[in-house]
Coordinates of C-alpha atoms and ligand atoms in Angstrom, one line a residue:
M1 CA -21.7 16.9 19.9
T2 CA -17.9 16.3 19.0
D3 CA -17.4 15.0 22.8
R4 CA -19.9 12.3 22.1
A5 CA -17.7 12.2 19.1
K6 CA -14.6 11.8 21.6
T7 CA -16.5 9.4 23.5
I8 CA -17.7 6.9 21.1
L9 CA -14.5 6.6 19.4
G10 CA -12.1 5.3 23.1
S11 CA -16.1 3.4 23.8
V12 CA -16.4 1.5 20.4
F13 CA -13.5 1.1 18.9
G14 CA -11.3 1.9 21.7
Y15 CA -9.1 4.5 20.2
D16 CA -7.4 7.5 21.8
E17 CA -7.3 10.1 19.9
F18 CA -8.2 10.8 15.7
R19 CA -6.9 11.1 13.7
P20 CA -5.6 14.5 11.3
L21 CA -9.5 15.5 9.6
Q22 CA -11.0 13.1 11.3
R23 CA -12.9 15.8 13.6
E24 CA -13.1 18.1 11.5
I25 CA -15.2 16.4 9.2
I26 CA -17.7 14.4 11.3
E27 CA -18.4 17.5 12.7
N28 CA -19.4 18.8 9.9
V29 CA -21.7 15.8 9.4
L30 CA -23.1 15.2 12.0
K31 CA -24.1 19.6 11.5
K32 CA -25.6 18.1 7.6
R33 CA -23.4 19.5 5.9
D34 CA -22.7 18.1 2.7
S35 CA -18.1 16.8 3.0
L36 CA -16.2 15.2 0.2
V37 CA -13.4 13.7 2.0
I38 CA -9.7 12.6 0.1
M39 CA -7.4 10.6 2.7
P40 CA -5.0 8.5 1.5
T41 CA -5.6 5.1 1.8
G42 CA -5.1 4.0 5.8
G43 CA -6.4 7.6 6.8
G44 CA -9.3 6.2 8.1
K45 CA -12.0 7.6 6.7
S46 CA -14.6 4.5 7.9
L47 CA -14.7 6.7 11.0
C48 CA -15.9 9.6 9.3
Y49 CA -19.1 8.4 9.2
Q50 CA -19.5 5.4 11.4
I51 CA -18.7 7.8 14.6
P52 CA -22.1 9.9 12.2
A53 CA -23.9 6.7 12.2
L54 CA -23.8 6.1 15.6
I55 CA -25.4 9.5 16.7
F56 CA -28.0 9.9 14.2
K57 CA -31.4 8.9 15.6
G58 CA -31.8 7.7 11.4
L59 CA -30.2 5.3 9.7
T60 CA -26.5 6.3 7.7
V61 CA -27.0 4.1 3.8
V62 CA -23.4 3.1 2.9
V63 CA -22.8 2.1 -1.1
S64 CA -19.4 0.8 -2.1
P65 CA -18.5 -0.3 -4.6
L66 CA -17.6 -3.8 -3.0
I67 CA -18.6 -7.1 -1.9
S68 CA -15.6 -8.5 -0.5
L69 CA -15.3 -4.6 1.2
M70 CA -19.0 -4.5 3.0
K71 CA -18.2 -7.7 4.3
D72 CA -15.6 -7.0 6.2
Q73 CA -16.6 -3.4 7.5
V74 CA -19.5 -5.2 8.5
E75 CA -17.9 -8.4 10.3
Q76 CA -15.5 -5.4 11.7
L77 CA -18.7 -3.4 12.8
T78 CA -20.3 -6.0 13.9
E79 CA -17.8 -6.8 16.5
L80 CA -17.1 -4.0 18.0
G81 CA -22.1 -4.8 18.1
V82 CA -22.9 -1.9 16.2
P83 CA -25.6 -2.5 14.7
A84 CA -24.7 -2.9 10.7
I85 CA -26.1 -4.8 8.1
F86 CA -25.7 -5.5 3.8
L87 CA -27.9 -6.8 1.1
N88 CA -26.3 -7.8 -1.1
S89 CA -27.0 -11.0 -3.7
S90 CA -24.4 -13.2 -1.0
L91 CA -26.9 -13.2 0.8
S92 CA -29.5 -16.9 1.6
N93 CA -33.1 -15.5 1.2
E94 CA -34.0 -15.8 4.5
E95 CA -30.6 -14.0 5.3
Y96 CA -32.4 -11.1 3.2
N97 CA -34.8 -10.9 4.7
R98 CA -34.4 -10.9 8.2
N99 CA -31.7 -7.9 7.1
V100 CA -35.1 -6.7 6.1
E101 CA -36.8 -7.5 9.0
R102 CA -34.4 -5.0 10.6
L103 CA -34.3 -2.2 9.0
K104 CA -37.8 -2.0 9.9
E105 CA -37.6 -1.7 13.1
N106 CA -35.0 0.4 12.7
G107 CA -32.6 -2.2 14.6
V108 CA -29.9 -1.3 12.4
K109 CA -28.0 1.8 12.5
L110 CA -25.5 1.1 9.6
L111 CA -26.6 -0.5 5.3
Y112 CA -24.1 -1.2 3.0
L113 CA -24.8 -1.2 -0.8
A114 CA -23.3 -1.8 -3.8
P115 CA -25.0 1.6 -6.3
E116 CA -27.2 -1.0 -8.5
A117 CA -28.9 -2.5 -5.3
L118 CA -30.3 1.0 -4.1
L119 CA -31.0 1.9 -7.3
T120 CA -33.9 -0.5 -7.5
P121 CA -37.6 0.8 -7.1
R122 CA -37.5 -1.6 -4.5
M123 CA -34.9 -0.6 -1.9
L124 CA -35.5 3.5 -2.2
S125 CA -39.6 1.6 -1.4
L126 CA -38.0 0.7 1.1
L127 CA -35.4 3.3 2.5
S128 CA -38.5 6.3 2.0
S129 CA -40.6 5.1 5.0
L130 CA -37.5 5.1 7.3
R131 CA -35.7 7.7 8.4
V132 CA -32.3 7.8 6.6
D133 CA -29.9 10.9 8.0
C134 CA -26.7 10.6 6.2
L135 CA -25.5 8.7 2.3
A136 CA -22.7 7.9 2.4
I137 CA -20.4 7.3 -0.5
D138 CA -18.0 5.0 -0.5
E139 CA -14.5 4.8 -3.1
A140 CA -16.5 8.1 -4.8
H141 CA -13.6 8.5 -8.0
C142 CA -16.2 6.0 -9.5
I143 CA -18.4 8.3 -10.2
S144 CA -15.5 10.5 -12.4
E145 CA -14.8 9.1 -15.8
W146 CA -11.4 10.6 -15.1
G147 CA -10.8 8.1 -12.8
H148 CA -9.5 4.4 -12.7
D149 CA -12.2 3.1 -12.3
F150 CA -15.2 4.7 -14.0
R151 CA -19.1 3.4 -12.7
P152 CA -21.7 4.3 -14.8
E153 CA -24.1 3.8 -11.8
Y154 CA -22.2 5.8 -9.8
R155 CA -24.0 9.3 -11.8
Q156 CA -27.1 8.3 -10.9
L157 CA -26.5 8.1 -6.6
V158 CA -27.3 12.2 -7.8
E159 CA -30.8 10.7 -7.4
V160 CA -30.7 8.7 -4.8
K161 CA -29.8 12.1 -3.0
S162 CA -32.6 14.2 -3.5
R163 CA -35.3 11.3 -2.7
F164 CA -33.8 12.3 0.6
P165 CA -33.6 16.0 1.5
S166 CA -33.2 15.6 5.5
A167 CA -29.8 13.6 4.7
T168 CA -26.2 14.4 4.6
C169 CA -24.5 13.4 1.7
I170 CA -20.9 12.5 2.6
A171 CA -17.9 11.7 -0.8
L172 CA -15.1 9.6 0.3
T173 CA -11.7 8.7 -2.0
A174 CA -8.7 8.3 -1.6
T175 CA -8.1 9.9 -5.5
A176 CA -6.3 12.8 -4.8
T177 CA -6.6 14.6 -8.8
P178 CA -7.9 17.5 -9.1
K179 CA -9.8 16.6 -11.7
V180 CA -11.5 13.9 -10.4
Q181 CA -13.7 16.2 -7.1
E182 CA -14.6 18.7 -9.9
D183 CA -16.3 15.6 -10.6
I184 CA -17.9 13.8 -8.2
K185 CA -18.9 17.9 -6.6
C186 CA -19.9 19.0 -9.5
N187 CA -22.2 14.8 -10.5
L188 CA -23.5 14.9 -6.6
N189 CA -24.8 18.5 -6.6
F190 CA -22.7 19.9 -3.8
D191 CA -23.1 23.2 -3.7
A192 CA -22.2 24.0 0.1
S193 CA -20.2 21.2 0.7
N194 CA -16.7 21.8 2.1
E195 CA -13.5 19.3 1.1
F196 CA -11.0 17.4 3.5
I197 CA -7.9 17.1 1.9
A198 CA -5.6 14.6 4.0
S199 CA -1.7 15.1 3.4
F200 CA -1.5 11.4 1.2
N201 CA 2.3 11.2 3.3
R202 CA 2.1 8.0 5.6
E203 CA 4.5 8.9 8.0
N204 CA 5.1 5.2 9.2
L205 CA 5.7 3.7 5.4
F206 CA 9.5 3.6 5.4
I207 CA 9.8 4.4 0.9
Q208 CA 12.8 2.2 -0.4
I209 CA 14.2 1.9 -3.8
T210 CA 17.8 -0.7 -5.2
P211 CA 18.6 -1.3 -8.6
K212 CA 17.6 -4.4 -10.0
N213 CA 20.0 -6.7 -10.2
N214 CA 19.0 -10.2 -9.1
P215 CA 15.4 -9.8 -7.9
A216 CA 14.3 -13.2 -7.4
S217 CA 17.7 -13.9 -4.3
Q218 CA 16.7 -10.0 -3.6
T219 CA 13.4 -10.2 -2.3
I220 CA 14.7 -13.5 -0.9
E221 CA 17.0 -12.1 1.2
F222 CA 14.3 -8.9 1.9
L223 CA 12.3 -11.8 3.7
K224 CA 14.2 -12.9 6.0
K225 CA 14.6 -9.9 7.1
Y226 CA 10.2 -10.1 8.4
P227 CA 10.0 -13.5 9.1
D228 CA 5.9 -15.0 9.4
Q229 CA 5.2 -10.9 8.7
S230 CA 1.9 -10.7 6.0
G231 CA 3.1 -8.6 2.4
I232 CA 2.9 -7.9 -1.8
I233 CA 4.7 -8.9 -3.8
Y234 CA 3.1 -6.9 -7.2
C235 CA 4.8 -7.8 -10.7
F236 CA 4.6 -6.5 -14.0
S237 CA 2.7 -10.4 -15.9
R238 CA 1.3 -12.9 -14.7
R239 CA 4.1 -15.5 -16.0
Q240 CA 6.2 -13.5 -13.2
V241 CA 4.2 -13.6 -10.7
D242 CA 3.9 -17.7 -11.2
D243 CA 7.4 -17.7 -11.9
L244 CA 8.3 -16.1 -8.3
Y245 CA 5.4 -17.8 -6.8
E246 CA 7.1 -21.4 -7.4
I247 CA 10.9 -20.2 -5.9
L248 CA 9.3 -18.8 -3.2
K249 CA 7.2 -21.4 -2.3
G250 CA 10.8 -24.5 -3.1
K251 CA 12.0 -21.8 -0.6
G252 CA 8.9 -22.9 1.7
Y253 CA 6.9 -19.3 2.2
S254 CA 4.0 -19.6 3.0
V255 CA 3.1 -17.2 -0.6
R256 CA -0.3 -17.8 -2.8
P257 CA -0.4 -16.2 -6.0
Y258 CA -3.1 -13.7 -7.8
H259 CA -3.6 -13.0 -11.2
A260 CA -6.0 -12.2 -13.6
G261 CA -5.6 -16.0 -15.3
L262 CA -6.2 -17.4 -12.3
S263 CA -10.3 -18.9 -11.5
D264 CA -12.5 -16.5 -9.8
I265 CA -12.7 -18.9 -6.9
E266 CA -9.2 -19.6 -6.5
R267 CA -8.0 -16.5 -6.3
A268 CA -10.9 -16.1 -3.7
R269 CA -9.2 -18.3 -2.0
N270 CA -5.4 -17.0 -2.4
Q271 CA -7.1 -13.8 -1.2
E272 CA -9.2 -15.2 1.4
L273 CA -6.3 -16.6 3.6
F274 CA -4.4 -13.5 2.8
I275 CA -6.7 -11.5 5.2
R276 CA -6.9 -14.6 7.2
D277 CA -4.0 -14.8 8.5
D278 CA -3.5 -18.0 6.8
V279 CA -0.8 -18.0 3.7
Q280 CA 1.9 -14.2 4.4
I281 CA 3.0 -13.8 0.9
I282 CA 1.0 -13.0 -1.7
V283 CA 3.3 -12.6 -5.8
A284 CA 0.3 -10.6 -6.8
T285 CA 0.0 -8.3 -10.3
I286 CA -1.3 -4.8 -10.2
A287 CA -5.0 -6.4 -10.1
F288 CA -4.7 -7.3 -6.1
G289 CA -6.0 -5.2 -3.2
M290 CA -8.5 -3.4 -4.9
G291 CA -11.0 -5.5 -2.0
I292 CA -8.4 -6.1 1.2
N293 CA -8.6 -4.4 3.7
K294 CA -5.5 -5.9 5.5
P295 CA -4.5 -4.0 8.2
N296 CA -0.9 -6.0 9.0
V297 CA 0.0 -5.6 5.5
R298 CA 4.8 -5.1 7.2
F299 CA 5.5 -5.3 3.6
V300 CA 5.2 -4.4 -0.5
I301 CA 7.5 -5.5 -2.6
H302 CA 7.9 -3.7 -6.4
F303 CA 9.1 -6.5 -8.2
D304 CA 9.1 -3.9 -11.2
L305 CA 8.5 -0.4 -11.9
P306 CA 5.1 0.3 -11.9
K307 CA 3.4 1.7 -14.6
N308 CA 3.1 5.2 -12.5
I309 CA 3.0 7.4 -9.6
D310 CA 0.0 7.5 -8.7
T311 CA -0.7 3.4 -8.7
Y312 CA 2.8 3.3 -7.3
Y313 CA 1.1 5.0 -4.8
Q314 CA -2.4 2.7 -4.1
E315 CA -0.1 -0.3 -4.0
I316 CA 2.2 0.6 -1.5
G317 CA -0.9 2.2 0.9
R318 CA -1.9 -1.0 1.6
A319 CA 0.7 -1.4 3.6
G320 CA 0.7 -1.1 7.4
R321 CA -2.6 0.4 7.6
D322 CA -2.8 -0.2 11.5
G323 CA -0.5 2.4 11.4
L324 CA 2.8 1.2 13.1
R325 CA 6.2 0.6 10.9
A326 CA 6.0 -1.0 7.1
H327 CA 8.7 -1.8 4.5
C328 CA 8.5 -0.4 1.0
L329 CA 10.8 -2.4 -1.7
L330 CA 11.1 -0.8 -5.1
L331 CA 13.9 -2.7 -7.3
F332 CA 14.4 0.0 -9.4
G333 CA 16.2 -2.0 -13.5
Y334 CA 16.5 -0.2 -16.4
A335 CA 14.9 -2.9 -18.2
D336 CA 11.8 -2.5 -17.0
I337 CA 11.8 1.1 -18.4
Q338 CA 11.7 0.1 -21.7
K339 CA 8.9 -2.3 -20.8
I340 CA 7.1 0.7 -20.1
K341 CA 8.3 2.6 -22.7
Y342 CA 7.4 -0.4 -25.6
F343 CA 4.1 -0.2 -23.9
I344 CA 3.8 3.4 -24.2
N345 CA 4.7 3.6 -27.8
Q346 CA 1.8 1.4 -29.3
K347 CA -0.1 4.5 -27.9
D348 CA -2.7 6.9 -30.3
D349 CA -0.3 10.6 -30.4
N350 CA -1.9 11.7 -27.3
E351 CA -2.7 8.8 -24.9
Q352 CA 1.7 9.1 -25.7
R353 CA 2.7 11.8 -24.2
I354 CA 0.7 11.4 -21.0
A355 CA 1.9 8.5 -20.4
N356 CA 5.9 9.8 -20.7
I357 CA 5.3 12.3 -18.4
H358 CA 3.5 10.0 -16.1
L359 CA 6.5 8.1 -17.0
N360 CA 8.5 10.7 -16.1
S361 CA 7.7 11.8 -13.2
L362 CA 8.0 8.3 -12.3
L363 CA 11.7 8.2 -13.1
Q364 CA 12.1 11.9 -10.6
F365 CA 11.2 9.9 -8.3
T366 CA 13.2 6.7 -8.9
E367 CA 16.0 8.5 -9.2
T368 CA 16.4 11.7 -6.7
E369 CA 18.7 12.2 -4.4
V370 CA 17.0 14.0 -1.4
C371 CA 14.9 13.1 0.5
R372 CA 12.3 10.4 -1.8
R373 CA 8.4 12.0 0.6
M374 CA 10.1 15.6 -1.8
P375 CA 9.0 14.2 -4.6
L376 CA 6.4 12.4 -4.5
L377 CA 4.4 14.7 -2.2
T378 CA 5.1 17.1 -4.5
Y379 CA 3.2 15.0 -7.7
F380 CA 0.2 15.3 -5.1
G381 CA -0.1 18.5 -5.2
E382 CA 1.0 18.6 -1.7
D383 CA 3.7 21.3 0.3
Y384 CA 6.7 19.2 1.2
T385 CA 9.0 21.1 3.6
A386 CA 10.7 19.0 6.1
E387 CA 14.5 18.6 4.7
K388 CA 13.9 14.5 6.6
C389 CA 12.3 12.0 6.7
D390 CA 14.2 9.6 8.7
M391 CA 12.0 7.4 6.5
C392 CA 13.4 7.0 3.7
D393 CA 16.7 5.3 2.0
N394 CA 17.7 8.3 0.8
C395 CA 17.1 9.8 3.7
L396 CA 19.2 7.2 6.3
A397 CA 21.9 7.0 4.3
G398 CA 23.0 10.3 5.8
E399 CA 24.7 12.7 3.7
R400 CA 26.7 11.9 0.3
K401 CA 29.4 12.3 0.0
L402 CA 30.3 14.0 -3.7
V403 CA 34.1 11.8 -4.3
D404 CA 35.9 11.6 -7.9
I405 CA 34.4 8.3 -10.1
T406 CA 36.4 9.1 -13.2
V407 CA 38.3 5.1 -12.7
P408 CA 35.5 3.3 -12.5
A409 CA 34.0 6.1 -15.4
Q410 CA 36.7 5.2 -17.8
K411 CA 36.5 2.0 -17.0
F412 CA 33.0 1.2 -17.1
L413 CA 33.1 3.0 -20.4
S414 CA 35.7 1.7 -21.9
C415 CA 34.0 -1.3 -21.6
V416 CA 31.5 0.0 -23.5
K417 CA 34.0 0.9 -26.5
R418 CA 34.9 -2.5 -26.3
T419 CA 31.9 -4.5 -26.8
D420 CA 30.5 -2.4 -29.6
E421 CA 28.1 -0.4 -27.8
I422 CA 25.1 -2.8 -27.9
F423 CA 24.5 -4.6 -24.8
G424 CA 23.1 -3.3 -21.4
A425 CA 24.4 -2.8 -18.1
N426 CA 23.7 -6.2 -16.2
H427 CA 26.3 -7.5 -19.5
M428 CA 28.8 -4.9 -18.5
I429 CA 29.3 -5.2 -14.7
D430 CA 29.4 -9.1 -16.1
V431 CA 32.6 -8.7 -17.7
L432 CA 34.8 -5.6 -15.2
R433 CA 33.5 -8.3 -12.9
G434 CA 34.9 -11.4 -14.5
S435 CA 31.6 -13.5 -15.0
Q436 CA 33.0 -16.6 -16.2
S437 CA 29.2 -16.6 -17.9
Q438 CA 27.9 -18.3 -20.9
K439 CA 26.9 -14.6 -22.2
V440 CA 30.6 -13.5 -21.8
L441 CA 31.5 -16.2 -23.1
K442 CA 29.4 -16.7 -26.7
F443 CA 31.1 -13.4 -27.0
G444 CA 34.3 -14.1 -26.4
H445 CA 34.3 -11.0 -23.7
E446 CA 36.6 -13.1 -20.9
N447 CA 39.4 -11.6 -23.5
L448 CA 38.7 -8.1 -23.5
S449 CA 41.2 -6.7 -21.5
T450 CA 38.2 -4.8 -19.6
H451 CA 37.7 -8.2 -18.3
G452 CA 38.2 -8.2 -15.0
I453 CA 38.8 -4.5 -13.6
G454 CA 36.3 -3.7 -11.8
K455 CA 36.4 -6.9 -8.8
E456 CA 36.6 -3.6 -6.1
Y457 CA 32.3 -3.2 -6.5
S458 CA 29.3 -4.8 -6.2
R459 CA 28.0 -5.4 -9.1
K460 CA 25.0 -3.3 -6.8
Q461 CA 28.1 -0.6 -6.6
W462 CA 28.0 -0.6 -10.7
F463 CA 24.7 -0.3 -11.4
H464 CA 24.5 2.6 -9.0
L465 CA 27.4 4.3 -10.6
A466 CA 25.5 3.5 -14.2
R467 CA 22.8 5.2 -13.2
Q468 CA 24.8 8.2 -12.3
F469 CA 27.1 6.9 -15.7
I470 CA 23.8 7.6 -17.8
Q471 CA 21.7 10.3 -15.9
K472 CA 25.8 12.8 -15.8
G473 CA 25.0 12.6 -20.3
L474 CA 28.1 10.1 -20.7
M475 CA 26.2 7.1 -22.0
E476 CA 23.0 6.3 -23.4
Q477 CA 20.4 4.5 -23.0
D478 CA 19.6 3.0 -26.6
T479 CA 15.0 2.7 -25.9
K480 CA 13.6 0.1 -28.0
Y481 CA 16.7 -3.1 -27.0
G482 CA 18.1 -1.8 -24.5
G483 CA 21.7 -0.9 -24.7
L484 CA 24.3 1.8 -24.1
K485 CA 25.7 4.5 -25.6
L486 CA 28.2 6.2 -25.7
T487 CA 28.3 10.4 -25.8
G488 CA 30.8 13.4 -27.0
K489 CA 31.4 13.8 -23.2
A490 CA 33.2 10.2 -23.1
Y491 CA 35.3 10.8 -25.0
D492 CA 36.1 13.6 -22.9
V493 CA 36.1 11.5 -20.2
F494 CA 38.8 8.9 -21.7
K495 CA 40.9 12.3 -22.1
G496 CA 41.0 13.3 -19.0
R497 CA 39.4 16.7 -19.6
E498 CA 36.8 16.1 -17.3
F499 CA 36.4 14.9 -13.9
V500 CA 33.4 12.1 -13.7
L501 CA 32.6 13.7 -9.3
G502 CA 29.5 11.3 -8.0
I503 CA 28.5 9.3 -5.1
L504 CA 30.5 5.8 -4.0
E505 CA 26.8 4.1 -2.4
E506 CA 28.2 1.7 1.0
E507 CA 27.3 -1.3 0.1
H508 CA 24.3 -1.6 3.0
I509 CA 22.4 0.6 4.2
E510 CA 20.6 -0.1 7.6
D511 CA 16.7 0.0 6.7
R512 CA 16.2 -0.8 10.5
K513 CA 16.8 2.0 12.3
G514 CA 14.4 5.3 11.9
K515 CA 10.9 6.4 13.3
G516 CA 8.7 4.0 14.0
K517 CA 6.3 4.3 16.9
E518 CA 7.2 0.1 18.0
Y519 CA 6.9 -1.5 21.4
D520 CA 9.4 -3.3 23.1
Y521 CA 7.1 -5.6 22.4
D522 CA 7.4 -10.2 24.7
R523 CA 7.1 -12.0 21.1
V524 CA 6.7 -14.4 23.1
L525 CA 3.6 -13.7 24.7
F526 CA 2.3 -11.7 21.2
E527 CA 2.6 -15.1 19.8
K528 CA 0.5 -16.5 23.0
L529 CA -1.9 -14.2 21.6
R530 CA -1.4 -14.5 18.8
K531 CA -2.7 -18.1 18.8
K532 CA -5.9 -17.8 20.6
R533 CA -7.0 -14.8 18.1
K534 CA -6.7 -17.3 15.2
E535 CA -7.9 -19.9 17.0
L536 CA -11.6 -17.7 18.4
A537 CA -11.0 -16.3 14.7
D538 CA -11.8 -19.6 12.6
N539 CA -14.1 -20.3 14.8
A540 CA -16.3 -17.2 14.6
G541 CA -15.5 -17.4 10.5
I542 CA -13.7 -14.5 10.6
P543 CA -10.2 -12.9 10.1
P544 CA -8.3 -12.6 12.7
Y545 CA -8.0 -8.6 12.4
V546 CA -11.4 -8.9 12.9
I547 CA -11.5 -9.6 16.4
F548 CA -8.4 -7.4 17.6
P549 CA -5.9 -6.0 15.1
D550 CA -1.5 -6.9 15.6
K551 CA -2.0 -3.6 17.6
T552 CA -3.4 -4.9 20.2
L553 CA -1.8 -7.7 20.6
I554 CA 1.9 -5.6 20.7
E555 CA 0.4 -2.7 23.4
M556 CA -0.9 -6.1 25.3
A557 CA 3.0 -7.4 24.5
A558 CA 4.3 -4.6 25.5
F559 CA 1.6 -3.1 28.7
F560 CA 1.2 -6.4 30.3
P561 CA -2.7 -5.2 30.6
R562 CA -3.5 -7.9 34.1
S563 CA -7.1 -5.7 34.6
E564 CA -10.4 -4.6 33.5
E565 CA -9.6 -0.8 33.5
S566 CA -6.0 -1.3 31.8
L567 CA -7.0 -3.6 29.1
L568 CA -9.8 -0.6 28.1
R569 CA -6.9 1.7 27.6
I570 CA -5.0 -0.8 25.2
H571 CA -5.4 0.6 21.9
G572 CA -8.5 -1.3 20.2
V573 CA -10.3 -2.6 22.9
G574 CA -14.0 -1.2 23.4
S575 CA -16.8 -1.9 26.0
V576 CA -18.4 -4.4 23.0
K577 CA -14.7 -6.2 22.6
Y578 CA -14.4 -5.7 26.6
K579 CA -17.2 -8.7 27.0
K580 CA -16.0 -10.8 24.3
Y581 CA -12.5 -11.2 24.4
G582 CA -11.0 -9.8 28.4
A583 CA -11.5 -12.2 30.3
I584 CA -9.6 -15.1 27.3
F585 CA -7.0 -12.3 27.0
L586 CA -5.9 -11.4 30.2
D587 CA -6.4 -14.1 31.3
I588 CA -3.4 -15.1 29.5
I589 CA -1.7 -12.4 29.7
E590 CA -2.0 -13.0 33.9
Q591 CA -1.0 -16.9 33.4
Y592 CA 2.3 -15.7 31.0
Y593 CA 2.7 -13.2 34.2
R594 CA 2.9 -15.1 36.8
E595 CA 5.4 -18.0 34.8
H596 CA 7.9 -14.8 33.8
R597 CA 7.8 -12.0 36.5
K598 CA 8.2 -13.3 39.4
Ligands
ADP1 P1 -9.5 4.1 4.7 O1 -11.0 3.6 4.5 O2 -8.6 5.6 4.4 O3 -8.6 3.1 4.0 P2 -9.6 2.8 7.2 O4 -10.3 3.6 7.0 O5 -9.8 1.8 7.7 O6 -8.8 3.9 5.9 O7 -8.7 2.8 8.6 C1 -8.2 1.8 7.9 C2 -7.0 2.0 9.7 O8 -7.1 2.8 10.1 C3 -8.3 0.4 10.4 O9 -7.9 -0.6 10.8 C4 -8.8 2.2 11.1 O10 -9.4 1.1 12.4 C5 -7.7 2.5 11.7 N1 -8.2 3.9 12.7 C6 -9.4 4.8 11.8 N2 -9.2 5.8 12.7 C7 -7.9 5.6 13.7 C8 -7.5 6.4 15.0 N3 -8.4 7.6 15.5 N4 -7.5 5.9 15.5 C9 -6.4 4.4 15.8 N5 -7.4 4.2 14.1 C10 -8.0 3.9 13.4
ZN2 ZN1 13.4 11.2 3.2

């Protein structure tokens, strides 16, 4: 049976190898044992029921909460030549009836349904006249009140399960908390089930955290590294989204906003433009991303601090689903912590306690000097033992040497003292670097003896130093207004009784180094292939990645396949796609080869 699965993986999907746990899960499903699958976003959950669906004689019913996700999956499967349909209110009567006919003729392998659609008597009676071999429950955390997206209809799925005793059940989610896992198993009545919990380590994500000083220009600097690439920028508030959107638009970027203040139509349109590669960048509040499956998101920027690690991980998880390198940048500002604390203080006692625990885990992650994956994966209950991942800023910064930072500490602390311990780090750094900003002049701070005594360090370096002064207990930040105050320990440093050892950040961290499974490929040919893909996609009314993912085009532009056999060896090219598009892409490659490789 697994041989069949492996063959299908290659011939239909065009992939060489299973991702971790896929093989084991598929075997379990084929043995008709219930399975609970916990895998991070982009881990490859869908294949775990799609391949068995192609092997089972009967039907696989997939329950999914979002119409956009269903549509996306059905489009992708149809392109692969897999008979898959969905039935929902977005279809015309005619289309709906045609799909029902196909079902009755046993012409369908996968049927996608929203839970409420599955639960209608009409649907249940239709299904009971068919052979159902598998019930796949996607986004299974919707079953649990402890999850972030509880949906009551999910609770009734257990009745559906009992109506089809010969069908096996597979529940899938990216939510890792044990409480939610327990709820899923309990609600679905899983007894002899098997659990498959994949590692949450997404090796292709480069993780970087940078002190936030001038976020808009930091963002623009970052974007220069990724011209014409797709990415998402997450902001805290709608207003921030609108502001940043205007700035980026003004700079000529291909960008759209996304937040709850826009009309449904506008939001859907902006999302669609992004998915179809017509727009490269989305600036969004956390509301963006649930329903998208776009594999070639090359970067995610957190313009503001996320609420907790769960949210953060889910959001960066939207990058690099195709397995290629993707860059995740978080701009870390102390003022953001104040904002989050402000919201926490509005909650009741118990909620405050939980929210503070979440915030502290997040801060442990942002402040760490060791590999970022360490606190992150520990949070998800994993035992991460590698010393270095080579895919985070800390690992690439090399050995951090502790140096004597007593002098900058004295400068900074005395500046805090002279400005009466009511200002934040931003203003301190302005004074130290000799700024003539309005705020400096307004308070007469250009006349202080500390004005301009810290020009030897960049703003970025000063921010990093200030963070260390707080960590080392030399000063504290007022939780309400963010002003910095000295502690008793600070006075020992003034008087030269205490030395301060710490890290002086280098000006530039080389963040393009490190692992990343990228090939050296021909960019001109890639662009030609990409243009053709876009043209085909627009004609067919589907997103470009449904035709081929970027990785396929990159491999084409690296290996120059010039025959059926060699094209079939390229990632993402199965037999059906070969028949549909093989000749078109081979032509372009052949022509390009002749022109350039004589
Ligand atoms: P999830 O639902 O877990 O977020 P998906 O099922 O959408 O992840 O898979 C993410 C991407 O990885 C998809 O583009 C999918 O086609 C691809 N993928 C899945 N399994 C494999 C594999 N074994 N080899 C290569 N690519 C894969
Ligand atoms: Zn690391």
